[in-house]
mmCIF file of C-alpha atoms in Angstrom:
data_model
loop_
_atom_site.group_PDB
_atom_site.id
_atom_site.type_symbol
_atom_site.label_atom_id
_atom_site.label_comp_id
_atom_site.label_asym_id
_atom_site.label_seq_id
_atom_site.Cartn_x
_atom_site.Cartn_y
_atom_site.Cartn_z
ATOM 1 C CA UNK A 1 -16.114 23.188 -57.164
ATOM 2 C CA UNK A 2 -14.590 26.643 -56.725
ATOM 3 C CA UNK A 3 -13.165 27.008 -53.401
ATOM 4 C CA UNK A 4 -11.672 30.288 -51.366
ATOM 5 C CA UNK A 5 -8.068 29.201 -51.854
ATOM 6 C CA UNK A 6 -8.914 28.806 -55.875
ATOM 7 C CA UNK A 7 -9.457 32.956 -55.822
ATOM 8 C CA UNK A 8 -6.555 33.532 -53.689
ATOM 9 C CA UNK A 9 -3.783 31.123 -54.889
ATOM 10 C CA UNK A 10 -4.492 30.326 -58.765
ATOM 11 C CA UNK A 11 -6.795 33.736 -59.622
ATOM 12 C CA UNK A 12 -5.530 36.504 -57.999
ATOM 13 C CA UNK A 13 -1.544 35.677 -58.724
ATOM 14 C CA UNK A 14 -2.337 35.909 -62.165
ATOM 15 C CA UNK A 15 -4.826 38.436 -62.212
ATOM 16 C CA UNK A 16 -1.682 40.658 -59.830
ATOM 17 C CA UNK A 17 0.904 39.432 -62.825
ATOM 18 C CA UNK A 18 -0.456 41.824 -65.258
ATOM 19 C CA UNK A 19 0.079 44.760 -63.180
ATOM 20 C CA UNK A 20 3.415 43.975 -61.762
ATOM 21 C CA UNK A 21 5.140 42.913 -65.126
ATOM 22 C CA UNK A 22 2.991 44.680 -68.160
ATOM 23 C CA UNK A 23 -0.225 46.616 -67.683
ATOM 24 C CA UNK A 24 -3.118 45.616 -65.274
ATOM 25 C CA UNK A 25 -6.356 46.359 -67.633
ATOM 26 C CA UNK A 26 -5.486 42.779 -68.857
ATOM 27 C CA UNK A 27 -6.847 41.598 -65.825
ATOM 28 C CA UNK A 28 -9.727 44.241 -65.716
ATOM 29 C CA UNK A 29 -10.813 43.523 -69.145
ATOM 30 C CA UNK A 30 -10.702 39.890 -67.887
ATOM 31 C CA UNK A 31 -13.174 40.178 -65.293
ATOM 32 C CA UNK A 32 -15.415 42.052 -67.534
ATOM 33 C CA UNK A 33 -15.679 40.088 -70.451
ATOM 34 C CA UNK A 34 -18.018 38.292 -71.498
ATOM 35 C CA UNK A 35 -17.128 36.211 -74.458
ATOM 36 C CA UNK A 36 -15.832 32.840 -73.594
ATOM 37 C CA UNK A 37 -13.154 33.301 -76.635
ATOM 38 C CA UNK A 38 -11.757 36.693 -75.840
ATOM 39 C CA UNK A 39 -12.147 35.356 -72.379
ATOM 40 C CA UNK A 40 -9.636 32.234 -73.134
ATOM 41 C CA UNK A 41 -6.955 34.372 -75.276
ATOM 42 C CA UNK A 42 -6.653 37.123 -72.066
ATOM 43 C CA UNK A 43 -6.686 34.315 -69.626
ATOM 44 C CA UNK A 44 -3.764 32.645 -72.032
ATOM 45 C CA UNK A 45 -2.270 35.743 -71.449
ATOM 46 C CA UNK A 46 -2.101 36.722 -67.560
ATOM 47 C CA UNK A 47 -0.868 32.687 -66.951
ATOM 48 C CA UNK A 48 2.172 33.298 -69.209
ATOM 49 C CA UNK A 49 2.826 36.683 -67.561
ATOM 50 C CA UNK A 50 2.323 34.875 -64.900
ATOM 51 C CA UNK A 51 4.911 32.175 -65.406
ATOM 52 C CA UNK A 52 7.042 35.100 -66.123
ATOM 53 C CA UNK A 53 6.828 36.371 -63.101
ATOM 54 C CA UNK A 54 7.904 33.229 -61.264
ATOM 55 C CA UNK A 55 10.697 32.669 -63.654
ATOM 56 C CA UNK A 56 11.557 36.352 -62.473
ATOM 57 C CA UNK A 57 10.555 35.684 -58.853
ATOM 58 C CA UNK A 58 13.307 32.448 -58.353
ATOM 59 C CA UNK A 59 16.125 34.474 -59.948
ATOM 60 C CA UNK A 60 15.783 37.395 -57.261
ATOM 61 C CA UNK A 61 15.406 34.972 -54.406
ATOM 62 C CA UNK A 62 19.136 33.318 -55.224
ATOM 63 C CA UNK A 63 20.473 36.987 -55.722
ATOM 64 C CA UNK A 64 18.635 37.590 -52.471
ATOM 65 C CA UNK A 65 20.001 34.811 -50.555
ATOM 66 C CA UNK A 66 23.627 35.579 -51.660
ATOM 67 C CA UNK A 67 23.330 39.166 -50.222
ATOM 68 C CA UNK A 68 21.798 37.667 -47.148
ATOM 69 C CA UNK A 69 24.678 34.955 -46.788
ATOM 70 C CA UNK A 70 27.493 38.132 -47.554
ATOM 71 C CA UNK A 71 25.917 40.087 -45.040
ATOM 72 C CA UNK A 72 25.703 37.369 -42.287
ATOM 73 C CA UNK A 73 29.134 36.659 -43.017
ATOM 74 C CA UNK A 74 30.067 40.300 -42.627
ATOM 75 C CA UNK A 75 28.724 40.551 -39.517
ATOM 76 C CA UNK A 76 28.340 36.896 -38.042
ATOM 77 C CA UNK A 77 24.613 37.331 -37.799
ATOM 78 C CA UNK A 78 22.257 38.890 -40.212
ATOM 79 C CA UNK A 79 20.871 42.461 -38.987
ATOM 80 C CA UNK A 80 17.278 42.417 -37.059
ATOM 81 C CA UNK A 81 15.682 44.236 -39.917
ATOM 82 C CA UNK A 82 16.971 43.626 -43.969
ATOM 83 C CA UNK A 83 16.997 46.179 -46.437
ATOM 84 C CA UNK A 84 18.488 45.159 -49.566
ATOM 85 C CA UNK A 85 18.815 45.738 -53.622
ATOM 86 C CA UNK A 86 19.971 44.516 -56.689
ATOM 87 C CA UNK A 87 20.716 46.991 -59.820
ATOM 88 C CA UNK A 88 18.617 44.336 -62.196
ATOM 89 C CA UNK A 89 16.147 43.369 -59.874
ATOM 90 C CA UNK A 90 12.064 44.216 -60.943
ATOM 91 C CA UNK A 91 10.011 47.044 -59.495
ATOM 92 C CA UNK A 92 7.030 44.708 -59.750
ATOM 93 C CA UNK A 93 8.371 42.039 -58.120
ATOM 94 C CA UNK A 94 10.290 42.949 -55.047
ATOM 95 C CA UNK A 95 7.144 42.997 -52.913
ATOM 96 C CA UNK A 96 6.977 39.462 -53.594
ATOM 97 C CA UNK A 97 10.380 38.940 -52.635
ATOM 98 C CA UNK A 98 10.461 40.777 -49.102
ATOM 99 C CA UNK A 99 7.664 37.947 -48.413
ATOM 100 C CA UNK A 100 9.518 34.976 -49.440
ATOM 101 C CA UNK A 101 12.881 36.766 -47.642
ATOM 102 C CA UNK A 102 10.751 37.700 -44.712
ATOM 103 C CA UNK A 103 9.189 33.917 -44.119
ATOM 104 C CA UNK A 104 12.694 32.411 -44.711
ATOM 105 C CA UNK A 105 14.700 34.492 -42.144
ATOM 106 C CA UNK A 106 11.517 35.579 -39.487
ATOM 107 C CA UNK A 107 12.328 39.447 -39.762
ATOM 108 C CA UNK A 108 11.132 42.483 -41.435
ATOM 109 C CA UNK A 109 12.375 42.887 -44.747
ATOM 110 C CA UNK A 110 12.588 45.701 -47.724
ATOM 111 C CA UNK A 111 13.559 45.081 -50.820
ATOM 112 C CA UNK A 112 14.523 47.650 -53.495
ATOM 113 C CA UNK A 113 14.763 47.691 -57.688
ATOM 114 C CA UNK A 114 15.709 50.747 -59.975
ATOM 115 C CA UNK A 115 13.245 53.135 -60.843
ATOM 116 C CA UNK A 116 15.338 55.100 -62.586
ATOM 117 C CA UNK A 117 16.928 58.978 -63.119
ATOM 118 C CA UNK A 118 18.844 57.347 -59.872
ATOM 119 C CA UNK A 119 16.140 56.638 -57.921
ATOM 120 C CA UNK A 120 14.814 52.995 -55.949
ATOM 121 C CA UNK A 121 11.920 52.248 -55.345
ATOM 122 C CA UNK A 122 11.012 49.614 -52.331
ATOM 123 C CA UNK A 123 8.445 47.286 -50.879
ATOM 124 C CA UNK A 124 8.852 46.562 -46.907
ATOM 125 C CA UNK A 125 6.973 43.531 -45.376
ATOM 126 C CA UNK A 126 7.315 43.335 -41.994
ATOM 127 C CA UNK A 127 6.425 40.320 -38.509
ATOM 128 C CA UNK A 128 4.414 40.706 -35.480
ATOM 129 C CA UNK A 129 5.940 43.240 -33.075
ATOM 130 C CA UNK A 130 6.897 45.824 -35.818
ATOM 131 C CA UNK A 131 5.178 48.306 -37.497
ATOM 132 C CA UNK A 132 6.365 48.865 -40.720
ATOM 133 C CA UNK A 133 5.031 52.616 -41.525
ATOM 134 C CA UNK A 134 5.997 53.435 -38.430
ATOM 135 C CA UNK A 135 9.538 52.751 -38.315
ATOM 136 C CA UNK A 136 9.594 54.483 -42.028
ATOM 137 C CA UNK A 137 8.173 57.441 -40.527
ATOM 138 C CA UNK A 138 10.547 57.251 -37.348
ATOM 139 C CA UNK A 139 13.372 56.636 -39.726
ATOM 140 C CA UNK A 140 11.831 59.988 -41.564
ATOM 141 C CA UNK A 141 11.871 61.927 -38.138
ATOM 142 C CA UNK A 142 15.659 61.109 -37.941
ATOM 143 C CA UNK A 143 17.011 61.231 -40.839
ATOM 144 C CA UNK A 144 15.047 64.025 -42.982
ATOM 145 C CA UNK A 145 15.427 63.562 -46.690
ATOM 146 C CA UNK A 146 17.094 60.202 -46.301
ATOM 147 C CA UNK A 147 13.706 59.161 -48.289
ATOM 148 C CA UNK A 148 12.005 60.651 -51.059
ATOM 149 C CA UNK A 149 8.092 59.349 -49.768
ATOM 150 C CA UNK A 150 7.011 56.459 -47.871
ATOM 151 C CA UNK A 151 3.492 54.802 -47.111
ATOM 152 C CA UNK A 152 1.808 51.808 -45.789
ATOM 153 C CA UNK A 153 0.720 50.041 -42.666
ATOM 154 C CA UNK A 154 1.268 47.593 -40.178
ATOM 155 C CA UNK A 155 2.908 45.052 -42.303
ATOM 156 C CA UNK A 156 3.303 46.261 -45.418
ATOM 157 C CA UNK A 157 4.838 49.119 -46.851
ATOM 158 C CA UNK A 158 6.582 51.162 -50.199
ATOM 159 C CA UNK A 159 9.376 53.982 -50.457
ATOM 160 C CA UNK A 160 11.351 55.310 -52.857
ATOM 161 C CA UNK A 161 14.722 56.891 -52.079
ATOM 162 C CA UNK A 162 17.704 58.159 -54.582
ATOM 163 C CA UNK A 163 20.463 55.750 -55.215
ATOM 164 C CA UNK A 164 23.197 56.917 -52.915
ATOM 165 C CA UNK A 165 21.092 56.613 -50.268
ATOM 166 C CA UNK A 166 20.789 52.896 -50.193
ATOM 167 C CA UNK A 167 23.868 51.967 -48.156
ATOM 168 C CA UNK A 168 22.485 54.389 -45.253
ATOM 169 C CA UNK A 169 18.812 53.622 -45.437
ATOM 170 C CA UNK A 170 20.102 49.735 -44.912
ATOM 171 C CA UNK A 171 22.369 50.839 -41.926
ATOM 172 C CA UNK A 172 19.485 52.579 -40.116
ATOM 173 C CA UNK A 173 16.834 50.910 -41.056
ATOM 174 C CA UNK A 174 18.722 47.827 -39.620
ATOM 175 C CA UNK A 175 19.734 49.708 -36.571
ATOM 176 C CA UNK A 176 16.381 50.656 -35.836
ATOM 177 C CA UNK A 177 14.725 47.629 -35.705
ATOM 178 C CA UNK A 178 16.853 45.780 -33.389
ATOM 179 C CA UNK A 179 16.299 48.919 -31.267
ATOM 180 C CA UNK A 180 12.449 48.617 -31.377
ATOM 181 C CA UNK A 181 11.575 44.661 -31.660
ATOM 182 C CA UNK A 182 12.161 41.797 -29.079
ATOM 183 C CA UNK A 183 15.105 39.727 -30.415
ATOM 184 C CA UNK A 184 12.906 36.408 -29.274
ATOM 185 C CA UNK A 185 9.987 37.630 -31.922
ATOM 186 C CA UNK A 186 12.794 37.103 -34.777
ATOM 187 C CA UNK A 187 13.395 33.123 -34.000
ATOM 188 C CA UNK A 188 10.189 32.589 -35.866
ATOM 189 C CA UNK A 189 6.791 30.601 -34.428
ATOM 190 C CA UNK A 190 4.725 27.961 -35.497
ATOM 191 C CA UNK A 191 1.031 28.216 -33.861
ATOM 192 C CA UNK A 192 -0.693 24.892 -34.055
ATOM 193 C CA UNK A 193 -4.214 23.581 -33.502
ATOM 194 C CA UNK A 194 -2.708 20.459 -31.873
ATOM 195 C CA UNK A 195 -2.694 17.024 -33.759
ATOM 196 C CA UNK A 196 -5.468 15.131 -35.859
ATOM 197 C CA UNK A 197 -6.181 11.985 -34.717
ATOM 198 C CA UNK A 198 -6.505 9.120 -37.249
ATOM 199 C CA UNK A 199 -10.557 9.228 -37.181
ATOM 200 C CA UNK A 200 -10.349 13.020 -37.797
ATOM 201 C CA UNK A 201 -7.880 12.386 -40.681
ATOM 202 C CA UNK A 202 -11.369 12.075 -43.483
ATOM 203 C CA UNK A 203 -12.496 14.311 -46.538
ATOM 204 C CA UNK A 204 -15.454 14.490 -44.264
ATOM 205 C CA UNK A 205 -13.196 16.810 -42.071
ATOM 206 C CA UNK A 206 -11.113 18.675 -44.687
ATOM 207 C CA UNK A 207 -14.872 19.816 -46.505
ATOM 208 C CA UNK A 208 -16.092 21.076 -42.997
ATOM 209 C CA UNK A 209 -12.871 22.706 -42.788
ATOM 210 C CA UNK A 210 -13.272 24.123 -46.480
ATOM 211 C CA UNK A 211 -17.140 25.328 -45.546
ATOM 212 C CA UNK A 212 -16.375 27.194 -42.643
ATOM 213 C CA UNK A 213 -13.747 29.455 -45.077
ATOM 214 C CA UNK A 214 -13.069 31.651 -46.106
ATOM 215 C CA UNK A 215 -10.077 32.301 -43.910
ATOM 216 C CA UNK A 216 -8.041 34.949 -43.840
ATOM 217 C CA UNK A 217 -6.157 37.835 -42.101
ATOM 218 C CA UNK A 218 -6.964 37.534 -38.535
ATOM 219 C CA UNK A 219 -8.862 34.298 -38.728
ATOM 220 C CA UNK A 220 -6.327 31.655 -40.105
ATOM 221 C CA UNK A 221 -7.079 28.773 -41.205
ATOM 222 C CA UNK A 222 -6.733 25.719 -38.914
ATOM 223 C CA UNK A 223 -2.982 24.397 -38.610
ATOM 224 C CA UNK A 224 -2.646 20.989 -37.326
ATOM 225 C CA UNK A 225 1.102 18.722 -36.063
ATOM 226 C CA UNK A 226 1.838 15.658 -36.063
ATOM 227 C CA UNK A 227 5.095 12.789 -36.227
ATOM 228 C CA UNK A 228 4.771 10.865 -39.442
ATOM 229 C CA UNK A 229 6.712 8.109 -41.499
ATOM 230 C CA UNK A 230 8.059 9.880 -44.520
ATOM 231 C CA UNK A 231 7.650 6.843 -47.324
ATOM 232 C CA UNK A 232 7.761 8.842 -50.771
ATOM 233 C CA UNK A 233 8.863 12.424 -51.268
ATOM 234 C CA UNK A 234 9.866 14.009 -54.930
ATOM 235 C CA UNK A 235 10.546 17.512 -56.420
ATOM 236 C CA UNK A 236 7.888 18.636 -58.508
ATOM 237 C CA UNK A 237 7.466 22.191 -60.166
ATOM 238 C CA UNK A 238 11.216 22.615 -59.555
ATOM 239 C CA UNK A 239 10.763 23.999 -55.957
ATOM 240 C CA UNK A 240 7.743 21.822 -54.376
ATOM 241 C CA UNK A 241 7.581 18.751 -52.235
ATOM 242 C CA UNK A 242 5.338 15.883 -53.085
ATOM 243 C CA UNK A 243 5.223 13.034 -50.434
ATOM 244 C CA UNK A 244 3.538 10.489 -49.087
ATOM 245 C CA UNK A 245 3.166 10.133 -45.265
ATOM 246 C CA UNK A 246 1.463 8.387 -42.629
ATOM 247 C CA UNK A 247 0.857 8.733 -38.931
ATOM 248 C CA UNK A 248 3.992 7.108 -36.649
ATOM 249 C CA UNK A 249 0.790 6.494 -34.069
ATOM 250 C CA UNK A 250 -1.159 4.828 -37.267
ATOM 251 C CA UNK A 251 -3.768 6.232 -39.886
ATOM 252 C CA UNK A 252 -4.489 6.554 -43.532
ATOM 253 C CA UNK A 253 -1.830 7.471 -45.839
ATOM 254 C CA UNK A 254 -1.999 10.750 -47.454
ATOM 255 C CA UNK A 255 -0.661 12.740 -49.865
ATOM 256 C CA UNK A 256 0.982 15.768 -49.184
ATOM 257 C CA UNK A 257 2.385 18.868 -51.103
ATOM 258 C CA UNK A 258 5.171 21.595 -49.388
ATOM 259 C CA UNK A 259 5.126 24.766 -51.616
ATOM 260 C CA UNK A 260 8.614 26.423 -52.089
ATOM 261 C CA UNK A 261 10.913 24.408 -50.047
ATOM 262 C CA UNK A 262 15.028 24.693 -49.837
ATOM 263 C CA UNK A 263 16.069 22.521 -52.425
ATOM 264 C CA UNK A 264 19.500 22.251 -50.707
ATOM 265 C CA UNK A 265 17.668 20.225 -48.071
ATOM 266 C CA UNK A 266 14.600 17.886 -49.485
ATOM 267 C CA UNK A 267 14.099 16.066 -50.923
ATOM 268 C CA UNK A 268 16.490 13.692 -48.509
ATOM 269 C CA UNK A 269 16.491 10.050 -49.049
ATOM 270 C CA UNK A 270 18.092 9.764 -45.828
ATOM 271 C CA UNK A 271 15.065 11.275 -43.807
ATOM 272 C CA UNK A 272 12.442 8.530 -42.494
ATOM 273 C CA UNK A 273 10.078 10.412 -39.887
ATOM 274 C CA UNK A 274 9.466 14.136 -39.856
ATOM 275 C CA UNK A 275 7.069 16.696 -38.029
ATOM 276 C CA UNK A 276 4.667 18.627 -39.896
ATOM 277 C CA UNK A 277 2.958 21.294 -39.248
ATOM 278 C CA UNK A 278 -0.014 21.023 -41.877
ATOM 279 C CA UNK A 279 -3.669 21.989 -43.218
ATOM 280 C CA UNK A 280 -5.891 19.624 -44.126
ATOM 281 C CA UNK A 281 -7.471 19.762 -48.018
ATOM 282 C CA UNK A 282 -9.202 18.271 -50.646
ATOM 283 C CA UNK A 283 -7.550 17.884 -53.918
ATOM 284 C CA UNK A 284 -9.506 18.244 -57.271
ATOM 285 C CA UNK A 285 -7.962 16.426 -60.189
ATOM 286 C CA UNK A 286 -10.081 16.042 -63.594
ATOM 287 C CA UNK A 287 -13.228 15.309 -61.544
ATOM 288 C CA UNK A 288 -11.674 13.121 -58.927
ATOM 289 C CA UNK A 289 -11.375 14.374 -55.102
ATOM 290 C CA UNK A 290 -8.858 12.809 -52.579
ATOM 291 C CA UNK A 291 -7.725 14.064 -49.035
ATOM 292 C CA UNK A 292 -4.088 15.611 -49.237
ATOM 293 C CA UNK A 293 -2.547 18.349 -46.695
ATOM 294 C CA UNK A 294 -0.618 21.311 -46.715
ATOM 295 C CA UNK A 295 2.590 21.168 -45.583
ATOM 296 C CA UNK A 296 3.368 24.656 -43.960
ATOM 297 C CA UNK A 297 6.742 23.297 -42.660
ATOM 298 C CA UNK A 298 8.086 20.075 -42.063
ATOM 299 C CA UNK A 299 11.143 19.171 -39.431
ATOM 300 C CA UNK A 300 13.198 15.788 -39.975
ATOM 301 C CA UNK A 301 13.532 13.509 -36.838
#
């Protein structure tokens, strides 16, 4: 059964692939077709493009942490807001990027690639308390010329600027948003729904959960905690989490997946109880359904 999260995590990535890496009216001509066979050999198509554009995706986050690891070191902390680019980085990618930088460091990020004749060309994502297109357009107030164009919104945004630029875009841009956001809002915040008691822990739950969807911008979708026994836990996919868990207080076991995790911390053998913060799901394999959750982030104890 198709679910919300089916359109948003396995559809639209790979329907987005074709327009960051080659040329979107693959997906278009997708969505419009209506011969299972042509169907098949386009569908073929946007998953290797997008496999591509994970392959693409992990190499810029290492390059990315490095610059974020020179920088701290430069400065013994990391700058409120991150600006930052690599000469072989990809123009379709680096809005993808400032995410994954963004989650991992709880600050507003832009990220820039070459767009050539000298120019970069960036993608901003930003955290509650700071407006993205606002600070660009501060930034533009102060420094005239220092971009070329900007655009966006609240937390997202894209700029281009010329190449010798970059150093003093990254200064400013940094400066400005420790002037403008709270330094508490940059720790980083889980909100939780509270814990699931054992009873609540059913497929029962996780397909009234899945009914009331979609959920989305402004109405997440529930986020439960809890202390659990951590009694299996493997690398699958290269970069996600697979373990097996069960309530400290008592309950079922489940299986649970945690997408994108530091490999230079889990799995660890020599971790036996961790918090998680977590969604509750159903997981559909080859006709078979079973309760798993969503690990969102997960604490050893």
């Amino acid at each position: 059964k198709l679910a919300a999260s089916d359109l948003g995590f396995a559809l639209g990535p790979r329907l987005n692939a074709a327009g960051r890496l080659d040329d979107m009216s693959v997906g278009v001509a997708l969505l419009l077709c209506d011969n299972i066979g042509e169907a098949r050999v386009l569908a073929n198509e946007l998953d290797a493009l997008n496999q591509t554009r994970k392959e693409i995706e992990q190499g810029m986050q290492v390059e990315a942490l490095t610059l974020c690891e020179k920088l701290e070191r430069s400065r013994d902390t990391l700058p409120g807001g991150l600006a930052m680019y690599h000469p072989e980085w990809h123009q379709g990618v680096v809005g993808i990027l400032a995410s994954r930088i963004k989650e991992r460091f709880h600050r507003p990020v832009i990220a820039f690639a070459p767009a050539g004749d000298g120019t970069l060309k960036g993608s901003g994502r930003s955290i509650q308390g700071l407006h993205m297109r606002d600070a660009l357009e501060r930034l533009d107030t102060l420094y005239p010329g220092m971009m070329l164009k900007f655009g966006g919104h609240a937390m997202a945004a894209g700029l281009s600027l010329e190449e010798d630029k970059f150093e003093l875009f990254q200064q400013r841009f940094g400066e400005l948003v420790t002037e403008w956001l709270d330094p508490s809002l940059l720790q980083g915040e889980v909100v939780s729904d509270g814990p699931l008691s054992a009873a609540e822990m059913t497929m029962e739950v996780a397909q009234l959960l899945r009914d009331a969807g979609p959920w989305g911008q402004m109405f997440p979708e529930p986020l439960f905690d809890g202390h659990f026994r951590l009694l299996q836990q493997r690398l699958v996919g290269e970069r996600h989490l697979k373990v097996m868990v069960e309530p400290v207080g008592g309950g079922p076991l489940l299986d649970g997946i945690a997408f994108n995790v530091d490999t230079a911390l889990w799995p660890d053998n020599g971790v036996r109880e961790v918090q998680l913060a977590y969604k509750l799901d159903i997981n559909e394999f080859r006709g078979n359904r079973s309760l798993q959750i969503i690990i969102d982030n997960i604490w050893p104890i």
